[in-house]
Short mmCIF file of C-alpha atoms and ligand atoms in Angstrom, two decimals:
data_model
loop_
_atom_site.label_atom_id
_atom_site.label_comp_id
_atom_site.label_asym_id
_atom_site.label_seq_id
_atom_site.Cartn_x
_atom_site.Cartn_y
_atom_site.Cartn_z
CA UNK A 1 13.24 28.01 -92.54
CA UNK A 2 16.36 29.13 -90.65
CA UNK A 3 19.14 26.46 -90.68
CA UNK A 4 21.43 26.44 -87.71
CA UNK A 5 24.32 24.19 -86.73
CA UNK A 6 25.44 23.15 -83.26
CA UNK A 7 28.85 21.56 -82.64
CA UNK A 8 29.12 19.18 -79.68
CA UNK A 9 26.87 16.69 -77.88
CA UNK A 10 27.69 17.67 -74.30
CA UNK A 11 25.19 19.38 -72.02
CA UNK A 12 25.84 22.76 -73.67
CA UNK A 13 25.39 21.58 -77.27
CA UNK A 14 22.36 19.37 -76.56
CA UNK A 15 20.60 22.09 -74.55
CA UNK A 16 21.22 24.72 -77.23
CA UNK A 17 20.03 22.36 -79.96
CA UNK A 18 16.89 21.54 -78.00
CA UNK A 19 16.01 25.17 -77.31
CA UNK A 20 16.51 26.14 -80.96
CA UNK A 21 14.57 23.17 -82.35
CA UNK A 22 11.65 23.87 -80.01
CA UNK A 23 11.55 27.41 -81.39
CA UNK A 24 11.20 26.06 -84.93
CA UNK A 25 14.78 26.20 -86.21
CA UNK A 26 16.06 23.37 -88.38
CA UNK A 27 19.00 22.26 -86.28
CA UNK A 28 21.86 20.02 -87.35
CA UNK A 29 24.09 18.84 -84.50
CA UNK A 30 27.59 17.66 -85.41
CA UNK A 31 29.60 15.82 -82.84
CA UNK A 32 32.78 13.81 -82.81
CA UNK A 33 31.34 11.70 -79.99
CA UNK A 34 29.23 11.80 -76.88
CA UNK A 35 30.02 14.66 -74.53
CA UNK A 36 31.27 14.94 -70.96
CA UNK A 37 27.95 14.15 -69.28
CA UNK A 38 29.08 10.60 -68.63
CA UNK A 39 31.78 12.09 -66.43
CA UNK A 40 29.38 14.34 -64.56
CA UNK A 41 27.67 13.73 -61.25
CA UNK A 42 24.18 13.98 -62.71
CA UNK A 43 23.52 17.14 -60.70
CA UNK A 44 23.51 20.78 -61.81
CA UNK A 45 26.43 22.64 -60.25
CA UNK A 46 26.20 26.43 -60.50
CA UNK A 47 28.70 27.80 -57.99
CA UNK A 48 29.82 25.49 -55.23
CA UNK A 49 32.55 27.27 -53.36
CA UNK A 50 32.85 30.86 -52.17
CA UNK A 51 35.35 32.78 -54.28
CA UNK A 52 35.53 29.91 -56.76
CA UNK A 53 37.43 27.70 -54.33
CA UNK A 54 40.06 29.66 -52.34
CA UNK A 55 38.78 29.07 -48.84
CA UNK A 56 36.64 26.01 -49.54
CA UNK A 57 33.61 27.49 -47.80
CA UNK A 58 30.52 26.08 -49.49
CA UNK A 59 28.16 28.59 -51.04
CA UNK A 60 24.65 28.37 -49.61
CA UNK A 61 22.70 31.19 -51.30
CA UNK A 62 23.80 31.01 -54.94
CA UNK A 63 22.13 34.27 -56.05
CA UNK A 64 24.15 36.54 -53.74
CA UNK A 65 27.37 34.51 -54.14
CA UNK A 66 27.00 34.78 -57.91
CA UNK A 67 26.84 38.58 -57.71
CA UNK A 68 29.95 38.72 -55.48
CA UNK A 69 31.80 36.23 -57.67
CA UNK A 70 31.17 38.05 -60.96
CA UNK A 71 32.08 41.43 -59.42
CA UNK A 72 35.41 39.98 -58.26
CA UNK A 73 35.99 37.93 -61.44
CA UNK A 74 34.95 40.10 -64.40
CA UNK A 75 36.74 37.76 -66.84
CA UNK A 76 34.77 34.71 -65.73
CA UNK A 77 32.16 33.55 -68.30
CA UNK A 78 29.44 34.17 -65.71
CA UNK A 79 30.07 37.92 -66.01
CA UNK A 80 28.81 37.82 -69.63
CA UNK A 81 26.23 35.08 -69.17
CA UNK A 82 24.46 36.58 -66.15
CA UNK A 83 22.38 34.84 -63.47
CA UNK A 84 19.11 35.28 -65.42
CA UNK A 85 20.39 33.16 -68.28
CA UNK A 86 21.71 30.54 -65.86
CA UNK A 87 18.25 30.31 -64.29
CA UNK A 88 16.60 30.22 -67.72
CA UNK A 89 18.86 27.35 -68.78
CA UNK A 90 18.17 25.40 -65.59
CA UNK A 91 14.43 26.00 -65.86
CA UNK A 92 14.50 24.71 -69.44
CA UNK A 93 16.36 21.48 -68.73
CA UNK A 94 14.45 20.63 -65.54
CA UNK A 95 11.14 21.18 -67.28
CA UNK A 96 12.19 18.85 -70.12
CA UNK A 97 13.69 16.03 -68.01
CA UNK A 98 10.97 14.46 -65.87
CA UNK A 99 13.43 13.04 -63.33
CA UNK A 100 14.33 16.55 -62.14
CA UNK A 101 11.89 18.53 -60.00
CA UNK A 102 10.79 21.42 -62.18
CA UNK A 103 12.69 24.63 -61.35
CA UNK A 104 11.13 28.04 -62.10
CA UNK A 105 13.29 31.04 -63.07
CA UNK A 106 11.93 33.25 -60.31
CA UNK A 107 13.06 30.83 -57.59
CA UNK A 108 16.23 31.48 -55.63
CA UNK A 109 19.01 28.95 -56.13
CA UNK A 110 20.37 27.39 -52.94
CA UNK A 111 23.11 24.80 -52.61
CA UNK A 112 22.85 21.60 -50.62
CA UNK A 113 25.59 19.23 -49.50
CA UNK A 114 25.93 15.84 -51.18
CA UNK A 115 28.24 12.92 -50.38
CA UNK A 116 30.76 11.80 -52.98
CA UNK A 117 31.82 8.23 -53.76
CA UNK A 118 34.76 8.51 -51.36
CA UNK A 119 32.76 10.15 -48.59
CA UNK A 120 33.83 13.75 -49.06
CA UNK A 121 31.12 16.38 -49.19
CA UNK A 122 30.42 18.80 -52.01
CA UNK A 123 27.86 21.52 -52.68
CA UNK A 124 25.48 21.46 -55.63
CA UNK A 125 22.44 23.49 -56.65
CA UNK A 126 19.92 21.27 -58.46
CA UNK A 127 19.35 17.57 -57.88
CA UNK A 128 17.52 14.82 -59.74
CA UNK A 129 14.76 13.07 -57.80
CA UNK A 130 17.05 10.10 -57.07
CA UNK A 131 19.36 12.36 -55.02
CA UNK A 132 16.70 14.31 -53.12
CA UNK A 133 17.29 12.17 -50.03
CA UNK A 134 21.07 12.16 -50.47
CA UNK A 135 21.25 15.70 -49.07
CA UNK A 136 23.29 15.53 -45.87
CA UNK A 137 21.68 17.13 -42.84
CA UNK A 138 23.17 17.86 -39.43
CA UNK A 139 22.18 15.09 -37.03
CA UNK A 140 21.02 12.87 -39.91
CA UNK A 141 21.23 9.08 -39.60
CA UNK A 142 22.22 7.18 -42.70
CA UNK A 143 22.51 3.54 -43.69
CA UNK A 144 25.21 3.49 -46.36
CA UNK A 145 24.80 0.44 -48.58
CA UNK A 146 27.51 -0.89 -50.89
CA UNK A 147 27.45 -3.64 -53.49
CA UNK A 148 29.90 -6.47 -53.16
CA UNK A 149 30.62 -6.64 -56.88
CA UNK A 150 30.67 -2.90 -57.60
CA UNK A 151 34.09 -1.43 -58.09
CA UNK A 152 34.34 2.37 -57.71
CA UNK A 153 32.54 2.52 -54.37
CA UNK A 154 34.81 1.84 -51.37
CA UNK A 155 32.09 1.45 -48.76
CA UNK A 156 34.06 1.62 -45.49
CA UNK A 157 36.33 4.42 -46.69
CA UNK A 158 33.31 6.46 -47.76
CA UNK A 159 31.56 5.87 -44.43
CA UNK A 160 34.65 6.75 -42.42
CA UNK A 161 35.22 9.97 -44.35
CA UNK A 162 31.58 10.97 -44.05
CA UNK A 163 31.66 10.54 -40.26
CA UNK A 164 34.73 12.77 -40.07
CA UNK A 165 33.81 15.45 -42.61
CA UNK A 166 33.93 18.98 -41.16
CA UNK A 167 30.91 20.41 -43.01
CA UNK A 168 27.99 18.41 -41.62
CA UNK A 169 27.64 16.08 -38.59
CA UNK A 170 26.07 12.77 -39.54
CA UNK A 171 25.74 9.23 -38.17
CA UNK A 172 26.60 6.54 -40.70
CA UNK A 173 26.26 2.74 -40.55
CA UNK A 174 27.23 0.46 -43.40
CA UNK A 175 25.82 -2.65 -45.05
CA UNK A 176 27.55 -4.54 -47.84
CA UNK A 177 25.00 -6.24 -50.10
CA UNK A 178 25.75 -9.31 -52.14
CA UNK A 179 23.70 -9.26 -55.32
CA UNK A 180 24.08 -11.72 -58.19
CA UNK A 181 24.78 -9.15 -60.92
CA UNK A 182 24.81 -10.95 -64.29
CA UNK A 183 23.92 -14.20 -62.64
CA UNK A 184 26.84 -13.87 -60.21
CA UNK A 185 29.54 -14.42 -62.85
CA UNK A 186 31.02 -10.91 -62.71
CA UNK A 187 33.15 -9.99 -59.68
CA UNK A 188 34.02 -6.34 -60.37
CA UNK A 189 31.26 -4.82 -62.46
CA UNK A 190 31.00 -1.06 -63.02
CA UNK A 191 28.05 1.24 -62.43
CA UNK A 192 26.58 0.82 -65.92
CA UNK A 193 26.54 -2.98 -65.64
CA UNK A 194 24.72 -2.72 -62.30
CA UNK A 195 22.26 -0.15 -63.66
CA UNK A 196 21.42 -2.33 -66.68
CA UNK A 197 20.87 -5.31 -64.40
CA UNK A 198 18.42 -3.32 -62.24
CA UNK A 199 16.62 -2.13 -65.41
CA UNK A 200 16.02 -5.74 -66.49
CA UNK A 201 12.36 -6.74 -67.01
CA UNK A 202 13.05 -9.65 -64.65
CA UNK A 203 12.34 -8.15 -61.22
CA UNK A 204 14.31 -10.77 -59.21
CA UNK A 205 17.39 -8.57 -58.67
CA UNK A 206 15.33 -5.57 -57.54
CA UNK A 207 13.40 -7.82 -55.16
CA UNK A 208 16.63 -9.24 -53.76
CA UNK A 209 18.01 -5.73 -53.21
CA UNK A 210 14.88 -4.71 -51.32
CA UNK A 211 14.90 -7.94 -49.29
CA UNK A 212 18.51 -7.46 -48.16
CA UNK A 213 17.98 -3.79 -47.33
CA UNK A 214 14.67 -4.22 -45.49
CA UNK A 215 16.31 -6.44 -42.92
CA UNK A 216 18.81 -3.68 -42.08
CA UNK A 217 16.98 -0.36 -42.05
CA UNK A 218 16.29 1.19 -38.65
CA UNK A 219 13.48 3.70 -38.06
CA UNK A 220 14.53 7.26 -38.91
CA UNK A 221 17.39 6.21 -41.18
CA UNK A 222 17.88 7.32 -44.76
CA UNK A 223 19.32 4.72 -47.11
CA UNK A 224 22.21 5.91 -49.26
CA UNK A 225 23.24 3.75 -52.22
CA UNK A 226 25.73 4.27 -55.04
CA UNK A 227 24.05 5.74 -58.13
CA UNK A 228 23.36 2.52 -60.02
CA UNK A 229 19.60 2.11 -59.61
CA UNK A 230 18.80 1.94 -63.31
CA UNK A 231 19.70 3.85 -66.43
CA UNK A 232 15.95 4.35 -66.73
CA UNK A 233 14.68 6.87 -64.14
CA UNK A 234 11.61 4.67 -63.58
CA UNK A 235 13.79 1.92 -62.09
CA UNK A 236 14.83 4.15 -59.19
CA UNK A 237 11.18 5.09 -58.61
CA UNK A 238 10.16 1.43 -58.52
CA UNK A 239 12.88 0.43 -56.05
CA UNK A 240 12.44 3.38 -53.69
CA UNK A 241 8.66 2.88 -53.84
CA UNK A 242 9.03 -0.78 -52.89
CA UNK A 243 11.34 0.07 -49.99
CA UNK A 244 8.98 2.81 -48.76
CA UNK A 245 11.77 4.60 -46.86
CA UNK A 246 13.84 7.63 -47.96
CA UNK A 247 16.47 6.42 -50.47
CA UNK A 248 19.15 8.58 -52.08
CA UNK A 249 21.82 7.86 -54.67
CA UNK A 250 25.48 8.87 -54.39
CA UNK A 251 27.19 9.86 -57.67
CA UNK A 252 30.04 7.58 -58.77
CA UNK A 253 33.13 8.12 -60.92
CA UNK A 254 32.68 7.67 -64.71
CA UNK A 255 30.86 6.10 -66.39
CA UNK A 256 28.34 8.00 -64.29
CA UNK A 257 24.79 6.66 -64.35
CA UNK A 258 23.36 10.02 -63.22
CA UNK A 259 25.14 11.81 -66.08
CA UNK A 260 24.12 9.11 -68.54
CA UNK A 261 20.46 9.58 -67.64
CA UNK A 262 20.75 13.29 -68.53
CA UNK A 263 22.65 12.56 -71.74
CA UNK A 264 20.13 9.92 -72.87
CA UNK A 265 17.15 12.13 -72.04
CA UNK A 266 18.56 15.20 -73.82
CA UNK A 267 19.45 13.14 -76.89
CA UNK A 268 15.94 11.65 -76.86
CA UNK A 269 14.32 15.09 -76.54
CA UNK A 270 16.48 16.43 -79.39
CA UNK A 271 15.44 13.51 -81.59
CA UNK A 272 11.78 14.04 -80.75
CA UNK A 273 12.19 17.66 -81.83
CA UNK A 274 13.72 16.53 -85.12
CA UNK A 275 17.26 17.72 -84.45
CA UNK A 276 19.41 16.13 -87.16
CA UNK A 277 22.06 14.49 -84.93
CA UNK A 278 25.24 13.50 -86.73
CA UNK A 279 27.60 11.61 -84.45
CA UNK A 280 31.10 10.63 -85.63
CA UNK A 281 31.18 13.97 -87.45
CA UNK A 282 34.20 16.14 -86.72
CA UNK A 283 34.05 19.78 -87.70
CA UNK A 284 37.53 20.56 -89.03
CA UNK A 285 37.14 24.11 -90.31
CA UNK A 286 34.82 26.64 -91.91
CA UNK A 287 34.32 28.74 -95.02
CA UNK A 288 33.92 32.39 -94.07
CA UNK A 289 33.32 35.67 -95.83
CA UNK A 290 34.33 38.66 -93.74
CA UNK A 291 32.74 38.19 -90.34
CA UNK A 292 30.22 35.57 -91.46
CA UNK A 293 30.59 31.83 -91.54
CA UNK A 294 29.00 30.47 -94.71
CA UNK A 295 29.69 26.74 -94.31
CA UNK A 296 31.25 24.20 -91.98
CA UNK A 297 33.82 21.69 -93.15
CA UNK A 298 32.75 18.41 -91.60
CA UNK A 299 34.69 15.17 -91.70
CA UNK A 300 32.24 12.28 -91.77
CA UNK A 301 32.48 8.81 -93.28
CA UNK A 302 36.04 9.36 -94.47
CA UNK A 303 35.57 12.59 -96.41
CA UNK A 304 35.19 16.29 -95.68
CA UNK A 305 31.90 17.86 -96.75
CA UNK A 306 31.03 21.56 -96.81
CA UNK A 307 27.69 22.19 -95.13
CA UNK A 308 26.07 25.62 -95.55
CA UNK A 309 24.91 27.26 -92.32
CA UNK A 310 23.07 30.39 -91.22
CA UNK A 311 24.29 30.38 -87.64
CA UNK A 312 26.70 28.14 -85.73
CA UNK A 313 26.94 27.36 -82.01
CA UNK A 314 30.35 26.07 -81.00
CA UNK A 315 29.85 23.90 -77.90
CA UNK A 316 32.85 21.67 -78.56
CA UNK A 317 34.26 21.81 -75.04
CA UNK A 318 37.87 22.44 -74.05
CA UNK A 319 40.95 20.19 -73.72
CA UNK A 320 39.08 17.05 -72.66
CA UNK A 321 37.15 16.97 -75.94
CA UNK A 322 40.02 18.10 -78.19
CA UNK A 323 38.42 21.41 -79.07
CA UNK A 324 41.31 23.34 -77.55
CA UNK A 325 44.71 21.77 -78.01
CA UNK A 326 48.23 22.44 -76.72
CA UNK A 327 51.18 21.25 -78.78
CA UNK A 328 54.59 20.09 -77.60
CA UNK A 329 55.91 23.68 -77.88
CA UNK A 330 53.28 24.89 -75.45
CA UNK A 331 51.25 26.65 -78.16
CA UNK A 332 47.52 26.56 -77.41
CA UNK A 333 44.91 26.90 -80.14
CA UNK A 334 41.22 26.50 -80.79
CA UNK A 335 41.05 23.73 -83.36
CA UNK A 336 38.05 24.52 -85.59
CA UNK A 337 37.93 28.26 -86.29
CA UNK A 338 41.34 29.35 -84.95
CA UNK A 339 39.57 31.69 -82.52
CA UNK A 340 41.59 34.05 -80.31
CA UNK A 341 42.10 32.61 -76.83
CA UNK A 342 42.61 34.20 -73.43
CA UNK A 343 43.42 33.22 -69.88
CA UNK A 344 42.90 35.84 -67.20
CA UNK A 345 45.61 36.77 -64.73
CA UNK A 346 44.21 36.09 -61.30
CA UNK A 347 46.19 37.48 -58.36
CA UNK A 348 47.53 34.70 -56.14
CA UNK A 349 46.67 32.04 -58.73
CA UNK A 350 49.58 32.34 -61.12
CA UNK A 351 50.29 28.60 -61.37
CA UNK A 352 51.23 27.65 -64.93
CA UNK A 353 48.87 24.66 -65.04
CA UNK A 354 45.94 26.70 -63.79
CA UNK A 355 46.58 29.34 -66.43
CA UNK A 356 46.59 26.66 -69.11
CA UNK A 357 43.36 25.10 -67.83
CA UNK A 358 41.59 28.46 -67.76
CA UNK A 359 42.43 29.15 -71.41
CA UNK A 360 39.43 29.45 -73.67
CA UNK A 361 37.39 31.74 -75.87
CA UNK A 362 36.30 35.22 -74.73
CA UNK A 363 32.76 36.25 -75.66
CA UNK A 364 30.46 39.26 -75.56
CA UNK A 365 26.94 39.18 -74.08
CA UNK A 366 25.59 37.57 -77.25
CA UNK A 367 28.18 34.80 -76.80
CA UNK A 368 29.97 35.80 -80.04
CA UNK A 369 33.69 35.08 -79.77
CA UNK A 370 35.61 38.35 -79.51
CA UNK A 371 39.17 39.48 -80.24
CA UNK A 372 41.48 41.30 -77.82
CA UNK A 373 39.59 44.56 -78.50
CA UNK A 374 36.24 43.01 -77.66
CA UNK A 375 35.06 42.96 -81.30
CA UNK A 376 33.15 39.90 -82.59
CA UNK A 377 35.31 37.65 -84.75
CA UNK A 378 32.26 36.20 -86.52
CA UNK A 379 28.80 37.66 -86.09
CA UNK A 380 26.93 34.39 -86.74
CA UNK A 381 29.14 32.22 -84.51
CA UNK A 382 28.17 31.70 -80.85
CA UNK A 383 29.99 29.82 -78.13
CA UNK A 384 28.50 27.82 -75.26
CA UNK A 385 29.81 25.68 -72.43
CA UNK A 386 33.32 24.70 -71.54
CA UNK A 387 34.91 26.36 -74.57
CA UNK A 388 34.44 29.69 -72.77
CA UNK A 389 37.70 30.66 -71.10
CA UNK A 390 38.32 31.97 -67.61
CA UNK A 391 36.75 29.26 -65.47
CA UNK A 392 37.92 26.14 -63.65
CA UNK A 393 34.52 24.42 -63.63
CA UNK A 394 35.47 21.25 -61.74
CA UNK A 395 37.04 23.33 -58.98
CA UNK A 396 34.40 26.05 -58.77
CA UNK A 397 31.59 23.52 -59.28
CA UNK A 398 30.23 25.70 -62.07
CA UNK A 399 30.31 23.49 -65.19
CA UNK A 400 26.59 22.86 -65.68
CA UNK A 401 25.68 26.44 -64.75
CA UNK A 402 28.06 27.80 -67.39
CA UNK A 403 26.84 25.29 -69.99
CA UNK A 404 23.12 25.87 -69.42
CA UNK A 405 23.44 29.63 -68.92
CA UNK A 406 25.46 30.11 -72.09
CA UNK A 407 23.02 27.87 -74.00
CA UNK A 408 20.18 30.17 -72.90
CA UNK A 409 22.23 33.25 -73.84
CA UNK A 410 23.00 31.83 -77.29
CA UNK A 411 19.35 31.00 -77.83
CA UNK A 412 18.31 34.56 -76.88
CA UNK A 413 20.96 36.04 -79.18
CA UNK A 414 19.96 33.90 -82.18
CA UNK A 415 16.28 34.66 -81.60
CA UNK A 416 17.08 38.38 -81.47
CA UNK A 417 19.05 38.40 -84.71
C1 FAD B 1 37.40 15.16 -64.71
C2 FAD B 1 36.36 16.26 -64.75
C3 FAD B 1 35.58 16.48 -63.63
C4 FAD B 1 34.64 17.51 -63.64
N1 FAD B 1 33.89 17.71 -62.53
C5 FAD B 1 32.99 18.71 -62.51
C6 FAD B 1 32.20 18.96 -61.36
O1 FAD B 1 32.29 18.27 -60.36
N2 FAD B 1 31.32 19.99 -61.40
C7 FAD B 1 31.19 20.79 -62.50
O2 FAD B 1 30.40 21.72 -62.47
N3 FAD B 1 31.92 20.59 -63.62
C8 FAD B 1 32.82 19.57 -63.63
N4 FAD B 1 33.57 19.36 -64.77
C9 FAD B 1 33.35 20.23 -65.94
C10 FAD B 1 32.16 19.77 -66.78
O3 FAD B 1 32.30 18.41 -67.07
C11 FAD B 1 32.16 20.57 -68.08
O4 FAD B 1 32.04 21.92 -67.73
C12 FAD B 1 30.99 20.19 -68.98
O5 FAD B 1 31.06 18.82 -69.33
C13 FAD B 1 31.09 20.99 -70.24
O6 FAD B 1 30.11 20.55 -71.15
P1 FAD B 1 30.18 21.00 -72.65
O7 FAD B 1 28.90 20.60 -73.27
O8 FAD B 1 30.59 22.43 -72.74
O9 FAD B 1 31.42 20.19 -73.28
P2 FAD B 1 31.69 18.62 -73.40
O10 FAD B 1 30.81 17.85 -72.50
O11 FAD B 1 33.16 18.46 -73.26
O12 FAD B 1 31.24 18.27 -74.88
C14 FAD B 1 31.99 18.66 -76.00
C15 FAD B 1 31.43 17.96 -77.23
O13 FAD B 1 32.04 18.49 -78.40
C16 FAD B 1 32.42 17.42 -79.27
N5 FAD B 1 33.51 17.91 -80.12
C17 FAD B 1 34.74 18.34 -79.75
N6 FAD B 1 35.44 18.77 -80.82
C18 FAD B 1 34.64 18.58 -81.89
C19 FAD B 1 34.78 18.80 -83.28
N7 FAD B 1 35.88 19.32 -83.81
N8 FAD B 1 33.74 18.49 -84.10
C20 FAD B 1 32.60 17.96 -83.61
N9 FAD B 1 32.41 17.73 -82.29
C21 FAD B 1 33.41 18.04 -81.46
C22 FAD B 1 32.77 16.30 -78.32
O14 FAD B 1 32.75 15.03 -78.97
C23 FAD B 1 31.67 16.46 -77.27
O15 FAD B 1 30.49 15.82 -77.69
C24 FAD B 1 34.50 18.33 -64.79
C25 FAD B 1 35.28 18.09 -65.92
C26 FAD B 1 36.21 17.06 -65.91
C27 FAD B 1 37.05 16.84 -67.13
#
């Protein structure tokens, strides 16, 4: 049996591990901690803004925008990943997670506009079922509901901004609900606390929510609520079924319930497929011979162990996760393998901070890290997700597309080897 290691428990690492384990590989996943999914919106962003961001025109047809974008940005990871792999990665995750409508690779990708927690509007490509009705439509009428005890959702500010946003004309009314979260003792609970309370086997809180909303909804309105309707996807289904009107969730700042649902479901699917998940395990280096990695040096339980590997996928993220670090002298380095890093020069975007943020690993089509001459540094090392340099995912709205597309590309490369 072929042993393969994956580093990182973000969307890129978990997706790669799942694909490999389903294909029969014995996968060990090492991760320092949980990944960035708890900071994500719970949607799948592929390419939100034309030209990455410059003019802030939302992309509608992702397929054609992707082709334009990669032609103009040959150093962006998408140029190596390709749209087919992005679609393959999205198809895989949506077919595994039952709270996403199943996407098929041959379908075109189109963006829709979603409200944010402060009432701005952003494009995204693939939505979970709980956000299907959150899509903003010209002329749409929305009842925006807030929760009295929920911090992180400023109801009136969000409503005011939504009414004035330039991208879509909508009518918005508000209703502040007073729900006794944790028996009414907590005044400023976060999204996770609310979601756990709605998940409770005791249905009183869900019934109270429905009672307060029912008295407010007018015919033709869609109800928008902050994304707190259960960590379990079934809780949202129960509540929206009981209300029997269109209900949509609005993503909140971290800890994001939408992102947590994806993280929990991917971890669960990996476990079901017998991925050996080792959390609190930091990969600190490797033993290599020529261009092959023979073993990983993994710090776990206070000591460093050498773990033999056949192939390795590095999905350890970028600065946020400590995979790429910048010291006080401004020196930037990749912290596990000492891989060469690059940051493309982009005309008109020569801000120092942006250049730092774009820094990451360059790869070939097989997602092997390459040196300045385009030669693979290690032939059995593959990179996926945010570690790939050249992008500004939060700005472009491309993070999940890069993660899932590179996961699919890594899987194809390992299968072909
Ligand atoms: C504030 C913010 C907002 C964002 N907003 C958006 C957005 O709106 N749209 C969008 O598309 N993208 C957005 N992004 C980007 C998106 O979050 C990332 O592209 C995505 O999370 C990358 O996933 P990943 O799996 O590659 O890495 P991560 O989710 O960062 O996971 C990295 C994993 O590697 C582990 N790790 C790190 N080093 C080691 C080590 N040495 N040994 C073992 N494990 C290690 C970490 O513990 C973690 O589990 C945003 C990012 C940030 C920071």
